Short mmCIF file of C-alpha atoms (C1' of nucleotides) in Angstrom, two decimals:
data_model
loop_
_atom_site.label_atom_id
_atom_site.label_comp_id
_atom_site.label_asym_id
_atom_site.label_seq_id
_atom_site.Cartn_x
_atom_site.Cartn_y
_atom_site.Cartn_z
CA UNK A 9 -99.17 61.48 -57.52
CA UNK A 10 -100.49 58.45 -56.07
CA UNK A 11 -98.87 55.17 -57.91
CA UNK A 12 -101.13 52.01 -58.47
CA UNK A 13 -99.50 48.89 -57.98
CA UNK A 14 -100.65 45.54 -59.66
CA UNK A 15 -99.75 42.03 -59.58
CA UNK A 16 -99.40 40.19 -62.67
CA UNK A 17 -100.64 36.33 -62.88
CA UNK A 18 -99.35 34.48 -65.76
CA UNK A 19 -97.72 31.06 -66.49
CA UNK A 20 -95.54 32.25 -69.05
CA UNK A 21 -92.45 34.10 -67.72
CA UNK A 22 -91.17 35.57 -70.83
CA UNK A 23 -94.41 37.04 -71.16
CA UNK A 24 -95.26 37.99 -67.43
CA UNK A 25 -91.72 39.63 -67.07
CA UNK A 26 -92.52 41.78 -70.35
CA UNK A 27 -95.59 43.07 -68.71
CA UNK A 28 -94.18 44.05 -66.01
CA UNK A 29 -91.60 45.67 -67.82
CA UNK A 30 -94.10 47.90 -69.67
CA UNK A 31 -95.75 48.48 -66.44
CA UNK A 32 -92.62 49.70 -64.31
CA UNK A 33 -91.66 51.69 -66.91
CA UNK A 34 -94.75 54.41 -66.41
CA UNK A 35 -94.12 56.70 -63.48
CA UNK A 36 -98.07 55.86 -62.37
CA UNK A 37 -97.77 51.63 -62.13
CA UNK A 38 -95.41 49.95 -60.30
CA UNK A 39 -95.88 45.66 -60.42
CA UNK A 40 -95.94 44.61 -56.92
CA UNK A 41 -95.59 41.14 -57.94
CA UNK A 42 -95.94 38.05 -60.51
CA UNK A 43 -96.96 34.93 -59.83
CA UNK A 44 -97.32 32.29 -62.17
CA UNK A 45 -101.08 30.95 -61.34
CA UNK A 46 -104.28 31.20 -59.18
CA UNK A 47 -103.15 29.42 -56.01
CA UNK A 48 -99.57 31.06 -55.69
CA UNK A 49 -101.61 34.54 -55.79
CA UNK A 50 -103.99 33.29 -52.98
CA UNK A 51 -101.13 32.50 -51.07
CA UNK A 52 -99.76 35.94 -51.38
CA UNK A 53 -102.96 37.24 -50.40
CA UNK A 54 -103.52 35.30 -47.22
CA UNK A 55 -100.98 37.02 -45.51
CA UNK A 56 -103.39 39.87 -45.75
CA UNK A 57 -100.77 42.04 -46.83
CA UNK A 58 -99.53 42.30 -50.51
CA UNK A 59 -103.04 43.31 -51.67
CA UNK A 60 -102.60 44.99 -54.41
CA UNK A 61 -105.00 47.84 -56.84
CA UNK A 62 -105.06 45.63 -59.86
CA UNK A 63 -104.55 42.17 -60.75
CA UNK A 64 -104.05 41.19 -64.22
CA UNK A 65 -105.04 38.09 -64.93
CA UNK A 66 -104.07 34.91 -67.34
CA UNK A 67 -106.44 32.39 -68.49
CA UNK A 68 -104.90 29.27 -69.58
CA UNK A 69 -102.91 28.12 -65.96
CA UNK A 70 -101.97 25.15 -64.39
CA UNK A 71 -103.27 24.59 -60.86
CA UNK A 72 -106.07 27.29 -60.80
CA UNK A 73 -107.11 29.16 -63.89
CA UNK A 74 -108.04 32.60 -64.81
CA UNK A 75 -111.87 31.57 -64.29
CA UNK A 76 -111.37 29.89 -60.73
CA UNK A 77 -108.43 32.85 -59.93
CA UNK A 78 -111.16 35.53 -61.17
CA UNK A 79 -114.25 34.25 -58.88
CA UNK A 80 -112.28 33.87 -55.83
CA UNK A 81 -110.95 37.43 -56.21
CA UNK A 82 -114.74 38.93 -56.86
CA UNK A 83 -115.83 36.56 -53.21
CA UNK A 84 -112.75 37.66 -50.94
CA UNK A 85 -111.78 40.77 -52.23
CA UNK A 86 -114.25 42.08 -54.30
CA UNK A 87 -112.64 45.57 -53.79
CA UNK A 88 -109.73 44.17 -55.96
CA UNK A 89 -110.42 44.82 -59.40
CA UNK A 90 -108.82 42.45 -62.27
CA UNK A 91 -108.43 42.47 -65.79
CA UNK A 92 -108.14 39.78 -67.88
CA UNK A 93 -105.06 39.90 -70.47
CA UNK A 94 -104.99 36.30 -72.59
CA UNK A 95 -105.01 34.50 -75.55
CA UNK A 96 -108.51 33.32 -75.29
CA UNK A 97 -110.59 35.98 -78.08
CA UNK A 98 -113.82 33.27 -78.03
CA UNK A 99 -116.92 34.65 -77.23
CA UNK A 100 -117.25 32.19 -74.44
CA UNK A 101 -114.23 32.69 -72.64
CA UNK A 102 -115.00 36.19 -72.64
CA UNK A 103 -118.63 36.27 -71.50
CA UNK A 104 -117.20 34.07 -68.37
CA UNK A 105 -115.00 36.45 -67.38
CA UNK A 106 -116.83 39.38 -67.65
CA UNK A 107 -119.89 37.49 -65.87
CA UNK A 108 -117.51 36.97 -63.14
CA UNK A 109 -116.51 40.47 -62.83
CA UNK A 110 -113.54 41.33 -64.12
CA UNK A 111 -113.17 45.34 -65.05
CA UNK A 112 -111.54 44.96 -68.51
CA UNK A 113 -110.59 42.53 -71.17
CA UNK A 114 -107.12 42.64 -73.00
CA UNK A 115 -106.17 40.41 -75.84
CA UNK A 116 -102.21 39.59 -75.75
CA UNK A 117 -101.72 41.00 -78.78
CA UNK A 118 -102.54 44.08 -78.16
CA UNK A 119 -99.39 46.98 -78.32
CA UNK A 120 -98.34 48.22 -75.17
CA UNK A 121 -100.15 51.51 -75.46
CA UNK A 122 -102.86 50.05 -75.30
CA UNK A 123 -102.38 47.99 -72.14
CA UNK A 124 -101.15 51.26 -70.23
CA UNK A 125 -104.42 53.07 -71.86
CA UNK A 126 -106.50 50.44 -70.17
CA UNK A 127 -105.16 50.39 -66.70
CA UNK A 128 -105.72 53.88 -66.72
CA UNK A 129 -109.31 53.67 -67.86
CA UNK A 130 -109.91 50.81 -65.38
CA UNK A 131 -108.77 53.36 -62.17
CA UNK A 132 -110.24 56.48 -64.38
CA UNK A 133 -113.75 54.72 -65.46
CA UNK A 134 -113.67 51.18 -63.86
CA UNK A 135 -113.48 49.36 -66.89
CA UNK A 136 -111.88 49.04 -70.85
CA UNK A 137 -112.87 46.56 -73.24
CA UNK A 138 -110.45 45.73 -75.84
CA UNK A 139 -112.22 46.87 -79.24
CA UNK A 140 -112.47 43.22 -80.43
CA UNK A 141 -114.37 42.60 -76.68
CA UNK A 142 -117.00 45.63 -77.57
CA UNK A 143 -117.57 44.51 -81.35
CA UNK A 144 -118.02 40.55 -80.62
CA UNK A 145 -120.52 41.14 -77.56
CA UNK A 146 -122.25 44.83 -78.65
CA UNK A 147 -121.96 44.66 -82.60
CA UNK A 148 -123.07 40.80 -83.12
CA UNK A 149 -126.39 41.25 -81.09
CA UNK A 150 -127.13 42.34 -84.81
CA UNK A 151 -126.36 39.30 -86.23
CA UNK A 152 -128.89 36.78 -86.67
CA UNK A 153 -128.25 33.93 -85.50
CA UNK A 154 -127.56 30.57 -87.04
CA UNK A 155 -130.68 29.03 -85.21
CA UNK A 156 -129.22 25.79 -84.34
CA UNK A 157 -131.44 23.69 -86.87
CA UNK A 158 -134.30 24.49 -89.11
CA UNK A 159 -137.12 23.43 -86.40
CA UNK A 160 -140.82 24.05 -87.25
CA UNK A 161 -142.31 23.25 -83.86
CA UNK A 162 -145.88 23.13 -83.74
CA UNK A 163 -147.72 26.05 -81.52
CA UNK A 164 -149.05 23.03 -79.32
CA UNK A 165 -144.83 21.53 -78.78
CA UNK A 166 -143.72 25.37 -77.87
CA UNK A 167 -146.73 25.51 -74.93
CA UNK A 168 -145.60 22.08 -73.86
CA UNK A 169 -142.06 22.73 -73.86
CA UNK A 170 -142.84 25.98 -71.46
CA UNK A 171 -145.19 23.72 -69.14
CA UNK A 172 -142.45 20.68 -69.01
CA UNK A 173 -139.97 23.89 -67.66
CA UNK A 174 -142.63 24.26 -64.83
CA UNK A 175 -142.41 21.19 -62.98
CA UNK A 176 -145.50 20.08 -63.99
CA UNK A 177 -146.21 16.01 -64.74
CA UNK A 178 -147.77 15.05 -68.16
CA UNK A 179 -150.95 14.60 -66.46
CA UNK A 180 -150.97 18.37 -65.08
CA UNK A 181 -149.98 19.32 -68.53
CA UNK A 182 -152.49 17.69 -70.38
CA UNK A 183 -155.37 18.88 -68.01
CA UNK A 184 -153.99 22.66 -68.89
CA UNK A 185 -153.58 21.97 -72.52
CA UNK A 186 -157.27 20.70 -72.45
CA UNK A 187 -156.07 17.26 -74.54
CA UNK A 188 -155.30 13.57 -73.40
CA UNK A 189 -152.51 12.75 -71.74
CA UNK A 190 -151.76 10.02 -74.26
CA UNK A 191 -151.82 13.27 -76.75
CA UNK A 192 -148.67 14.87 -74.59
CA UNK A 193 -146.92 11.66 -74.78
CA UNK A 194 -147.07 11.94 -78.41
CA UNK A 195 -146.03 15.99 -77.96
CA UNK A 196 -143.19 14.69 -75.48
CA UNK A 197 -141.79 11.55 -77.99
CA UNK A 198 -142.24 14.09 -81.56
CA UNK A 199 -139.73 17.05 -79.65
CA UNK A 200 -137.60 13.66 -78.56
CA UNK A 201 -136.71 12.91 -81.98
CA UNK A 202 -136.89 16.41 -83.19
CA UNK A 203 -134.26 17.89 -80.49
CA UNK A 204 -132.59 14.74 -80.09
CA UNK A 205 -132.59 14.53 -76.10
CA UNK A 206 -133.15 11.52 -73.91
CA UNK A 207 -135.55 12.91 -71.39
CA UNK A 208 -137.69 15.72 -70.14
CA UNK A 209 -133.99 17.10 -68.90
CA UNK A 210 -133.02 17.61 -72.47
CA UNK A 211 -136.26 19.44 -73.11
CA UNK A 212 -135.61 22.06 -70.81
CA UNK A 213 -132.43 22.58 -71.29
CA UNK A 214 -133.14 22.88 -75.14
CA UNK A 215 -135.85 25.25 -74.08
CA UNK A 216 -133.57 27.79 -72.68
CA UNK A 217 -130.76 27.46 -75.01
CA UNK A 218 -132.74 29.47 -76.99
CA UNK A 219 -134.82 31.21 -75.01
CA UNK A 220 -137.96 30.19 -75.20
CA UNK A 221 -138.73 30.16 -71.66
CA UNK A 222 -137.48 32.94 -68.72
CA UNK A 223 -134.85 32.05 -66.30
CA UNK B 11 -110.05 63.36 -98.47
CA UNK B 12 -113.20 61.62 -98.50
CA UNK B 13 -115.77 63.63 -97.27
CA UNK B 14 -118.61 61.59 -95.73
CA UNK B 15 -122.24 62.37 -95.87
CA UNK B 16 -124.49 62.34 -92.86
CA UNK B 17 -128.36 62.35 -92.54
CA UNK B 18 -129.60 63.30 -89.42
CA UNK B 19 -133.25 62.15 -88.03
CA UNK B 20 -134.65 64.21 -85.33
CA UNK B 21 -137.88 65.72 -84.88
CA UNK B 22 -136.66 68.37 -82.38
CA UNK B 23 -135.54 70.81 -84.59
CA UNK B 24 -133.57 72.98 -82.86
CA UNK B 25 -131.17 69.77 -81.50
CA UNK B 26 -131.04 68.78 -85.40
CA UNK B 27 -130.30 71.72 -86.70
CA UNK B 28 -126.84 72.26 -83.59
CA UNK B 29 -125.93 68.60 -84.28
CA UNK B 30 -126.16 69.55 -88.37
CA UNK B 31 -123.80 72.65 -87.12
CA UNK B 32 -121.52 70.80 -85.58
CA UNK B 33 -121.09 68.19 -88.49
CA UNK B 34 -121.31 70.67 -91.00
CA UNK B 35 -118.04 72.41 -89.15
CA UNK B 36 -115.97 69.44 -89.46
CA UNK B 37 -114.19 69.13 -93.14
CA UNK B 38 -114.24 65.49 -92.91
CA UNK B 39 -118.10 65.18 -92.82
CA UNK B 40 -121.65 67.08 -94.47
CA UNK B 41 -125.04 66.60 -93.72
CA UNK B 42 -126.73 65.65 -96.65
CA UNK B 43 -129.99 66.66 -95.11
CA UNK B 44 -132.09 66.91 -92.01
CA UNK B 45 -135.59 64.80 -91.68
CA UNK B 46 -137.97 64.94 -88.87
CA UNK B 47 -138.77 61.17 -88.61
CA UNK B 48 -138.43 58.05 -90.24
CA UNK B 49 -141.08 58.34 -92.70
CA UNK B 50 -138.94 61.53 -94.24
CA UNK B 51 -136.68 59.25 -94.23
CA UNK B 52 -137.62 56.69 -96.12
CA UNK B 53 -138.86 58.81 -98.52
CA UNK B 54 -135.94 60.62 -99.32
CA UNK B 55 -134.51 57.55 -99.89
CA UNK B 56 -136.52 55.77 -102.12
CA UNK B 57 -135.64 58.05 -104.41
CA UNK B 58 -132.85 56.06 -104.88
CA UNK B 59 -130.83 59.20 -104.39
CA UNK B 60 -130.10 60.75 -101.34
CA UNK B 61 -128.35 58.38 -99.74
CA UNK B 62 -126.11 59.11 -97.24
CA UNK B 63 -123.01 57.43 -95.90
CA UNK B 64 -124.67 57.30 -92.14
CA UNK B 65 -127.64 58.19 -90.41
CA UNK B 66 -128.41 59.71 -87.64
CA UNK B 67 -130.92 58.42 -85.63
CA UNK B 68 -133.17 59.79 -82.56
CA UNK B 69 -135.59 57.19 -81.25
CA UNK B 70 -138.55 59.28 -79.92
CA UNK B 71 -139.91 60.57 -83.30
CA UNK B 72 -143.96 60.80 -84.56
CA UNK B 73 -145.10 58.48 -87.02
CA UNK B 74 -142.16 56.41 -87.65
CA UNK B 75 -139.67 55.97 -84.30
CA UNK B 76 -136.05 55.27 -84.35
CA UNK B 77 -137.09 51.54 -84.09
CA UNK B 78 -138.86 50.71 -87.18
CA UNK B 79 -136.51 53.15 -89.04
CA UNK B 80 -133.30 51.42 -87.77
CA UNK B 81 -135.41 47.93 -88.92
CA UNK B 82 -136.44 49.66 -92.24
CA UNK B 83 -132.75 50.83 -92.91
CA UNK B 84 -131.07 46.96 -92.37
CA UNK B 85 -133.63 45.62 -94.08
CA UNK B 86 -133.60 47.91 -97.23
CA UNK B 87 -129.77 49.69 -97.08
CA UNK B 88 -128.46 47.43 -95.10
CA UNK B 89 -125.09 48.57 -96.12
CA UNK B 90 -125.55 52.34 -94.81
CA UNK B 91 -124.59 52.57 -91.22
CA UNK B 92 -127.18 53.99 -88.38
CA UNK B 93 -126.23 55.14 -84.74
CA UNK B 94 -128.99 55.56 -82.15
CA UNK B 95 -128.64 59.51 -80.51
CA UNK B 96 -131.06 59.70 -78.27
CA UNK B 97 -132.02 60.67 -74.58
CA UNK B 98 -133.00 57.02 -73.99
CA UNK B 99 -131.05 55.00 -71.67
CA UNK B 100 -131.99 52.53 -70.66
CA UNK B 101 -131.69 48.76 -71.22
CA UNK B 102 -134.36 48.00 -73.75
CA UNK B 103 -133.70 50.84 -75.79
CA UNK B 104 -130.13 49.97 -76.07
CA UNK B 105 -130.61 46.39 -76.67
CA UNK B 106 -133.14 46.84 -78.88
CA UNK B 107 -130.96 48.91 -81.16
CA UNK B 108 -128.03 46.96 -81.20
CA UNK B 109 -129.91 43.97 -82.40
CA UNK B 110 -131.39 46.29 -84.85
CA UNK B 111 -127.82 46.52 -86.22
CA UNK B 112 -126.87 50.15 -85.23
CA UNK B 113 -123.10 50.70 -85.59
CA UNK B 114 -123.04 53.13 -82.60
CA UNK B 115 -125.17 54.44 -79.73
CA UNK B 116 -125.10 57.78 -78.40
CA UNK B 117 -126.75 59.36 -75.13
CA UNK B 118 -127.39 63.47 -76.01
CA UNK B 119 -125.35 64.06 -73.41
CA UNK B 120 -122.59 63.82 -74.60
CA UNK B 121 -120.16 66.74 -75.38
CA UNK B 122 -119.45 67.60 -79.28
CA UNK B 123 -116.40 66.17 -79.06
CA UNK B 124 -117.46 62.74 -78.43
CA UNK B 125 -120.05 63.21 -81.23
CA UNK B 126 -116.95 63.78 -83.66
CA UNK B 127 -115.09 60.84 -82.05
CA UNK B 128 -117.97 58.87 -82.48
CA UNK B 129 -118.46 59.20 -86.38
CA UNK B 130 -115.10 59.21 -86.71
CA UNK B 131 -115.01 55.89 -85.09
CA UNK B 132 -118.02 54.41 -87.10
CA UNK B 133 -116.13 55.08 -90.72
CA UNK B 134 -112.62 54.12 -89.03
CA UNK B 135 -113.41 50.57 -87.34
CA UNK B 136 -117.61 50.39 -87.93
CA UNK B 137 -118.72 50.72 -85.00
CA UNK B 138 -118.92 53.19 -81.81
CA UNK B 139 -120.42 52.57 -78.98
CA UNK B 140 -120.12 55.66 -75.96
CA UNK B 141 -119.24 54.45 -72.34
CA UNK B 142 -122.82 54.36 -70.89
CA UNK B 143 -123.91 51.55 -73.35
CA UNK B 144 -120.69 49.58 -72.68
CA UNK B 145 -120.99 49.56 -68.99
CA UNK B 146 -124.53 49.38 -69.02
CA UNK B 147 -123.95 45.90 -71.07
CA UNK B 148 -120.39 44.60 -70.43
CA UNK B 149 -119.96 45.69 -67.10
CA UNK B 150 -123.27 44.61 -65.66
CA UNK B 151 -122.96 41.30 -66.68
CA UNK B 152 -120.59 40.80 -63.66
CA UNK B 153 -123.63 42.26 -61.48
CA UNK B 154 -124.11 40.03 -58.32
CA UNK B 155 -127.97 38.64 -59.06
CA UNK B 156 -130.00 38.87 -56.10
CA UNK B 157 -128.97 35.13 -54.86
CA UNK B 158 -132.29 34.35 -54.01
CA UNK B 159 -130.97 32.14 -50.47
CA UNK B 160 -128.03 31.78 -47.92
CA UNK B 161 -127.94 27.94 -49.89
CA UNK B 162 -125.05 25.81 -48.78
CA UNK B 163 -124.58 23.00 -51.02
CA UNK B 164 -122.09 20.43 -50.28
CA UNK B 165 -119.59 20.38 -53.46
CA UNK B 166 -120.95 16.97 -54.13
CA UNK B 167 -124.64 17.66 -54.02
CA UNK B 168 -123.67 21.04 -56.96
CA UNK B 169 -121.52 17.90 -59.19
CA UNK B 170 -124.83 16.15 -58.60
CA UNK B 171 -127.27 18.83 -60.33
CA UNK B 172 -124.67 19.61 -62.74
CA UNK B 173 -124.74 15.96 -63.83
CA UNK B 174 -128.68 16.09 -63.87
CA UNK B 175 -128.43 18.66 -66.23
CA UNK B 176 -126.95 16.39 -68.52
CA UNK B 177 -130.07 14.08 -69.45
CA UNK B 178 -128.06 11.20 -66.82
CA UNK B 179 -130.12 9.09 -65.35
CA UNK B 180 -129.95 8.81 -61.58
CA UNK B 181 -127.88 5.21 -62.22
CA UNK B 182 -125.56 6.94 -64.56
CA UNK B 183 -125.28 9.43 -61.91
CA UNK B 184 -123.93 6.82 -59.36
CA UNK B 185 -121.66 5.59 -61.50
CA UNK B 186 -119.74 8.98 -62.68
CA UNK B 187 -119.81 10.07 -59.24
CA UNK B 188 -118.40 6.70 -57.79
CA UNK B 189 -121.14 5.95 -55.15
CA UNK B 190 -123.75 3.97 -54.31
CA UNK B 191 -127.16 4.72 -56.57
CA UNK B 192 -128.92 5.67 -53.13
CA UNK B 193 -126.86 7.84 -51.80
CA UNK B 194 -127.99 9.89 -54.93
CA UNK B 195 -131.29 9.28 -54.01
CA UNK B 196 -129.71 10.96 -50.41
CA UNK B 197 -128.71 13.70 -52.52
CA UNK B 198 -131.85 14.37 -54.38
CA UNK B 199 -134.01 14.17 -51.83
CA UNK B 200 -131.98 16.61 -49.22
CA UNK B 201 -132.09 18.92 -52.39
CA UNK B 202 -135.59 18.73 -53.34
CA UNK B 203 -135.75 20.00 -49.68
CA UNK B 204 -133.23 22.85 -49.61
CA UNK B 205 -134.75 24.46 -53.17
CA UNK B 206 -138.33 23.87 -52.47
CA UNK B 207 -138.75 21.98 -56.21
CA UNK B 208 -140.86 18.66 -56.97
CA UNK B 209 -138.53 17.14 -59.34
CA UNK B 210 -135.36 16.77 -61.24
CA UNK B 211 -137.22 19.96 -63.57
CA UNK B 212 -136.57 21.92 -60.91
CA UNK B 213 -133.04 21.11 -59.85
CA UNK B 214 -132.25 22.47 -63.44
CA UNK B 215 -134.55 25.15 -63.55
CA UNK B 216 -132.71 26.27 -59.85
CA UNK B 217 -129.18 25.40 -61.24
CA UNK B 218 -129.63 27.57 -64.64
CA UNK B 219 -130.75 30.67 -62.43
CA UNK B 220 -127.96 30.31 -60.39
CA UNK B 221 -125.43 30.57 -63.05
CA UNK B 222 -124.42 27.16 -61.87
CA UNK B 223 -124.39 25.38 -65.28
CA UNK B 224 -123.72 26.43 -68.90
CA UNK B 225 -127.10 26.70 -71.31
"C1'" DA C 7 -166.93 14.01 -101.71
"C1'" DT C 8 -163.02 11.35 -100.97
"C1'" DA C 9 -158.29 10.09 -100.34
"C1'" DA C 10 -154.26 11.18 -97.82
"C1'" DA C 11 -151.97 13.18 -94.07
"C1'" DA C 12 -151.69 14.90 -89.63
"C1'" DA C 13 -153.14 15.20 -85.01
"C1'" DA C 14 -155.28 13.12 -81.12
"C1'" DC C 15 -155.82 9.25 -78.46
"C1'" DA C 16 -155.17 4.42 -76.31
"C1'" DG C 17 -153.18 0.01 -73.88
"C1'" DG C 18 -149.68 -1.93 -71.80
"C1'" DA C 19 -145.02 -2.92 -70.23
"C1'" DA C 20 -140.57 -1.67 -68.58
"C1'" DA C 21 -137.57 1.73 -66.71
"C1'" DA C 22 -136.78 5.57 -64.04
"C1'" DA C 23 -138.03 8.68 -60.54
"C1'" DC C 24 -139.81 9.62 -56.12
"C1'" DA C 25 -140.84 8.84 -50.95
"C1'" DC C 26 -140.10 6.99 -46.54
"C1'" DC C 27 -137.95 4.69 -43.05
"C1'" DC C 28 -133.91 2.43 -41.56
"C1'" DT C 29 -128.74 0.64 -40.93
"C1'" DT C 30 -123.79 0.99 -41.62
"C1'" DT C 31 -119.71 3.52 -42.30
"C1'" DT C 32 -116.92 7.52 -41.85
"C1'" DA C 33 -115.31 11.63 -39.84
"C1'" DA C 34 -115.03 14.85 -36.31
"C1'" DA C 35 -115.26 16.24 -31.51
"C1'" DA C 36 -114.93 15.61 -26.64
"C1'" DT D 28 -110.95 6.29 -26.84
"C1'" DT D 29 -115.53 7.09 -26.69
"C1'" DT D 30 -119.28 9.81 -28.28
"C1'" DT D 31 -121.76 12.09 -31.85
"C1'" DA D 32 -122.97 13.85 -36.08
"C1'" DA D 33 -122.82 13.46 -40.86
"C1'" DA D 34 -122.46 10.93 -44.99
"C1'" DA D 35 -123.30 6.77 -47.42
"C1'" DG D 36 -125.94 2.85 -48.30
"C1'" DG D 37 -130.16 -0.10 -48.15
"C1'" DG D 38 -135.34 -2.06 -48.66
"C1'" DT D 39 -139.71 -1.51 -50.34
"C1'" DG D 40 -143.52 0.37 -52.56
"C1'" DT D 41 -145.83 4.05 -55.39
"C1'" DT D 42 -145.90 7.20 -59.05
"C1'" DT D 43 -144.19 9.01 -63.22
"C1'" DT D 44 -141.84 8.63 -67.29
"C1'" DT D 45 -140.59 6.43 -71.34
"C1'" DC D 46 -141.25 3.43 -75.23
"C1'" DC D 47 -143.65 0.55 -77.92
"C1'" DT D 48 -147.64 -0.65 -81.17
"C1'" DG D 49 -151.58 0.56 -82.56
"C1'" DT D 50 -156.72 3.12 -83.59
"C1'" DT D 51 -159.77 7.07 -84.10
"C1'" DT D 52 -160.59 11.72 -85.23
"C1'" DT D 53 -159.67 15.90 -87.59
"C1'" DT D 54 -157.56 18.56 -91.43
"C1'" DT D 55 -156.03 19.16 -95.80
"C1'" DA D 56 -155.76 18.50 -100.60
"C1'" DT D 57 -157.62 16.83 -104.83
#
DNA sequence: ATAAAAAACAGGAAAAACACCCTTTTAAAA
DNA sequence: TTTTAAAAGGGTGTTTTTCCTGTTTTTTAT
């Protein structure tokens, strides 16, 4: 039976040692090592030995996080699939990691079932989402969303807006729009106040917050 | 035991009437009935009896699709669950569901068992979504884009467009980054260069595609 | 038809952004 | 240590943006 063997990265030992506990304890894992953050498991890997199938993988770390530890496993050894197992259950913390690759996402307080049913799935399926992962990023596409302020911009600010996004100066913009430029100043210092940004930066930005132009 | 209802929409008749077989074998669940699109549908329902504890729903379907019904269904029983079970897989179709509200999404595919699992599921935690649909959208989010150029930035000229991004001005710029205001200029112009863009538009336009800063 | 409101337009000034060419400082290599 | 290349800093002028305070035109409501 072949036997997978992970390292563990986490900054808390009480809770890295339990892991690995767990994980020794099923005749399939074995924990090759823990390290306590980012750079120590770089270090391990430069020697170009100690590579191991899995890497679960902390968050909140001193020195080099979960995020930094995460992206420079997908550039160097993007062979080496990690999980993420931490604290962190925001949406944004979440999205990150997934975005940077990882193959599953663990909550630490899941029961240890669980965690050995994931690692499985991960070298079965190559990947598990914790449930609360699946419902927060599948089942709230559903939910309509708080639409950061009640705006009513005018057809004429939304084409701006999208032209602004293009690189275009006001003059170029007014010649498409077909008005004065002195009319897209007024269109440029209205969605000032409205949005609350400084410059055209803030425009665009505001624009694809919420998607009102493609990126 | 509680015995759940299920309608089931699906204008092929013979896969309606194998999935109402399969159901109808399970003690924990009955179809209520069987409809051949969402107009049936709808009209069953608004008898303001009939209404079942989940539906069923294909997406290819005459007169009324699995879209508008799904639509129909949050908008008007917004408290009776829907899961897509269709042949359609890709993107758009599951996407568009999800922010429809279904609970679950099923490819026909599957085996029974996972059908059973599935509703199961749905009633147990609310929603159920099978592996194709969580891959598709969880897993590819780690998917390496295209990255349109070999681009090496110096680390200072990426803090630089991630402070553009922030509505600085190129004297705020200076200051945060502790040099002189023209060797921003240096770095602007060397990056107007590299991307190809006219202005500071397009240094955020190019950093938001890249994944470089946070919308 | 007329008053009120909204949109379009204007002038001008100050600030910021952009372009181009050039010198000094720093860092790396020979 | 000298040579070289890269990074940082500088001068100057043009264009664009931004921010005012207005006026005219168009729409809307009464």
């Amino acid at each position: 039976m072949t036997q997978y063997s992970i390292a563990i990265v986490d900054d808390h030992q009480i809770v890295s040692e339990a892991i690995a506990g767990l994980i020794n304890a099923m005749p399939q894992f074995n924990v090759l090592y823990e390290v306590r953050n980012g750079r120590e498991l770089v270090n391990k890997f430069s020697g170009k030995k100690n590579i191991p199938d899995l890497v679960l993988l902390d968050i909140n770390m001193p020195i080099m996080n979960g995020f930094e530890t995460g992206a420079w496993l997908q550039e160097h050894y993007p062979e080496v699939p990690f999980v993420a197992l931490t604290m962190n259950d925001d949406d944004e913390s979440i999205i990150k990691m997934l975005r940077l690759g990882a193959k599953g996402y663990l909550i630490k307080d899941i029961d240890s079932d669980e965690l050995l049913v994931a690692l499985d799935e991960v070298f079965k399926k190559g990947f598990y989402y914790t449930d609360l992962v699946t419902s927060k990023l599948l089942h709230n596409l559903g939910e309509k969303k708080p639409a950061v302020k009640e705006l009513d911009l005018k057809e004429k600010e939304m084409e701006f807006i999208k032209l602004v996004c293009t690189e275009m100066t006001y003059r170029e913009i007014a010649e498409a729009m077909y008005v004065s430029p002195k009319t897209v100043d007024g269109y440029r210092d209205a969605l000032f106040q409205k949005l609350d940004v400084k410059n055209r930066i803030g425009l665009v930005m505001f624009a694809i917050k919420n998607g009102w132009v493609e990126v």
